[in-house]
Amino acid sequence: MIDCGEGTQMQLRRSKIRFTKLRAVFISHLHGDHCFGLIGMISTFGMLGRTAPLHVYAPEAFEPILQGQLDFFCKGLEFKVEFHAVDTLKNDVIYEDQSLTIETIPLEHRIPTCGFLFREKPRPRHINREMTDCYEVPLCQLNNIRNGMDWTTPEGIVIANERLTTPADPPRAYAYCSDTRYIPTLHELVAGVDTLYHESTYAEDNLSRARLYWHSTARQAATVARDAHVGKLLLGHFSARYEDETCILDEAKQVFENSWLTNEGLVFDV
Amino acid sequence: MIDCGEGTQMQLRRSKIRFTKLRAVFISHLHGDHCFGLIGMISTFGMLGRTAPLHVYAPEAFEPILQGQLDFFCKGLEFKVEFHAVDTLKNDVIYEDQSLTIETIPLEHRIPTCGFLFREKPRPRHINREMTDCYEVPLCQLNNIRNGMDWTTPEGIVIANERLTTPADPPRAYAYCSDTRYIPTLHELVAGVDTLYHESTYAEDNLSRARLYWHSTARQAATVARDAHVGKLLLGHFSARYEDETCILDEAKQVFENSWLTNEGLVFDV
């Protein structure tokens, strides 16, 4: 989960995602609309009997605040909340497992803020079942073959992996750029990602306001997307002054065609 | 406002109540579902430019928690949040103005908890316009007459107030009894109120669970309502185990007929 504003636990319930699937929360910065929902969500997990640890990645100033809330409101919690302080000024890998790395993306907002870049690791190749059947490859070898091994038949003939498999799907990448003013070099860090979320609080009609409050316009978000050659751009964090965000979408599309407005509950493929 | 769980600011917006009309929040106890929404609501008020003070009445342990959140998340707030520590063990008048008194109602829950009793002060009588016109009472005197004064005509004839007015509406009273186990003497404190909210987390099928977690059943809530001779009983805080709360309502109605299930967004007259 990236960011956790007030009401996140209600949205999570509506989305029908099982609460137990959530292992980590990444907080981009300590404004209320990005973190006020965490303590309520943790409390609810506690009441539902969660036992698996929950990892929280956030700017270090959040640790004493969260700990104070946990001590007061969540006595006897039966799972660990493990806090990981994030340096918002560095582009670092802060998480890695078998299938994924997660990097911080330094951003420029009124307070320390970073984005997060999720990179899938190279994925296994697809078995060509007709060929493995034909060469009578035993089931226990299929994982090795997915991972690129050739197959040697009992007669000693080597079958090249390329004959037994088709190429893996390309690994996917998703970059989430939370509240930030326009950063002309940001495209270097998010180059080539499949999906880029970039805030666009305003359209260009409010460019000076965007500068004042350290936010971005739709044109600026789309410029990052274009310069980074991303697959698609998701726009969000719209100012309440726009009753209809079509102007934001239109402005972005003029710079980067594959732009989309996000909204509560919408689902996008990465 | 009584209690302020997560998401309250969203509900307040949906209810179309103007945010500026809210002057005080009364927190019954420090479980998250009764107070996690306060900091978000205060933040939003700040961003909307509120200047009028907001009064918070709550158990005293809340003060350092709230202050810590305000210091970190609401720097430069342009209105005062005035904290009033409430002694949950006493039945005290904690608020009084021209039209209203508010008393604490000691309750019995796992942590210090109280309810709140809102009593309207005696209201002015209604002007009988035909009579005041007939006696040519000047407009500037009508408030005095509403408040019970007789009228002396220029000729010196005293007209009794009862001839110029009809009786005032009886002052209303609303008692909110937050999370609590059944208290056999509670009816004494809420005797005769027009509307009583009393939690009924469970029906009698979960009586032992109600005891264990310091909650009440519908029959117990209705017993308080019956013994206190209230006008109507509002039931709420239902356990998630009841998919359909009809059994809770039916159980209450067997003891006290004028019982109602509450739900988000429902509006009741006091």
XYZ file of N, CA and C in Angstrom, chain A residues 10 15 22 40 84 119 123 127 130 148 154 157 171 183 187 203 218 230 237 246:
60
model
N -11.750 1.856 5.139
C -13.070 1.708 4.516
C -12.910 1.396 3.023
N -12.821 -2.410 -1.605
C -12.086 -2.967 -2.746
C -12.029 -4.487 -2.685
N -1.996 -7.544 2.846
C -1.213 -6.311 2.974
C -0.038 -6.544 3.917
N -5.849 3.882 12.380
C -7.163 3.223 12.364
C -7.084 1.866 11.688
N 10.411 1.313 9.299
C 11.641 1.477 8.525
C 11.743 2.937 8.106
N 9.868 -2.203 -9.063
C 10.400 -2.896 -10.234
C 10.293 -4.397 -10.031
N 11.193 -12.203 -15.023
C 10.239 -13.264 -14.725
C 10.626 -14.540 -15.464
N 6.834 -22.268 -20.248
C 7.041 -23.636 -20.745
C 6.225 -23.844 -22.033
N 3.983 -28.624 -25.314
C 4.088 -29.634 -26.374
C 5.513 -30.176 -26.465
N 15.557 -21.178 -17.381
C 16.545 -21.042 -18.457
C 17.441 -22.246 -18.694
N 17.899 -38.691 -21.449
C 18.613 -39.858 -20.930
C 19.650 -40.376 -21.939
N 21.375 -36.288 -25.257
C 21.201 -35.208 -26.231
C 20.766 -33.934 -25.499
N 9.589 -7.713 -17.334
C 9.275 -7.280 -15.965
C 8.631 -5.895 -15.990
N 9.887 18.567 -11.320
C 11.340 18.371 -11.240
C 11.821 18.010 -12.653
N 12.446 12.599 -14.846
C 12.257 11.559 -15.870
C 13.420 10.574 -15.908
N -4.210 22.597 -13.150
C -3.921 22.779 -14.570
C -3.059 24.040 -14.675
N -0.919 19.629 -14.734
C -1.077 18.477 -15.621
C -0.025 18.492 -16.724
N 7.340 6.723 -20.604
C 6.610 5.715 -19.836
C 5.500 5.120 -20.692
N -4.656 13.580 -7.245
C -4.474 14.623 -6.242
C -4.968 15.980 -6.753
N -11.784 17.415 -16.498
C -11.523 17.203 -17.928
C -10.412 18.129 -18.427
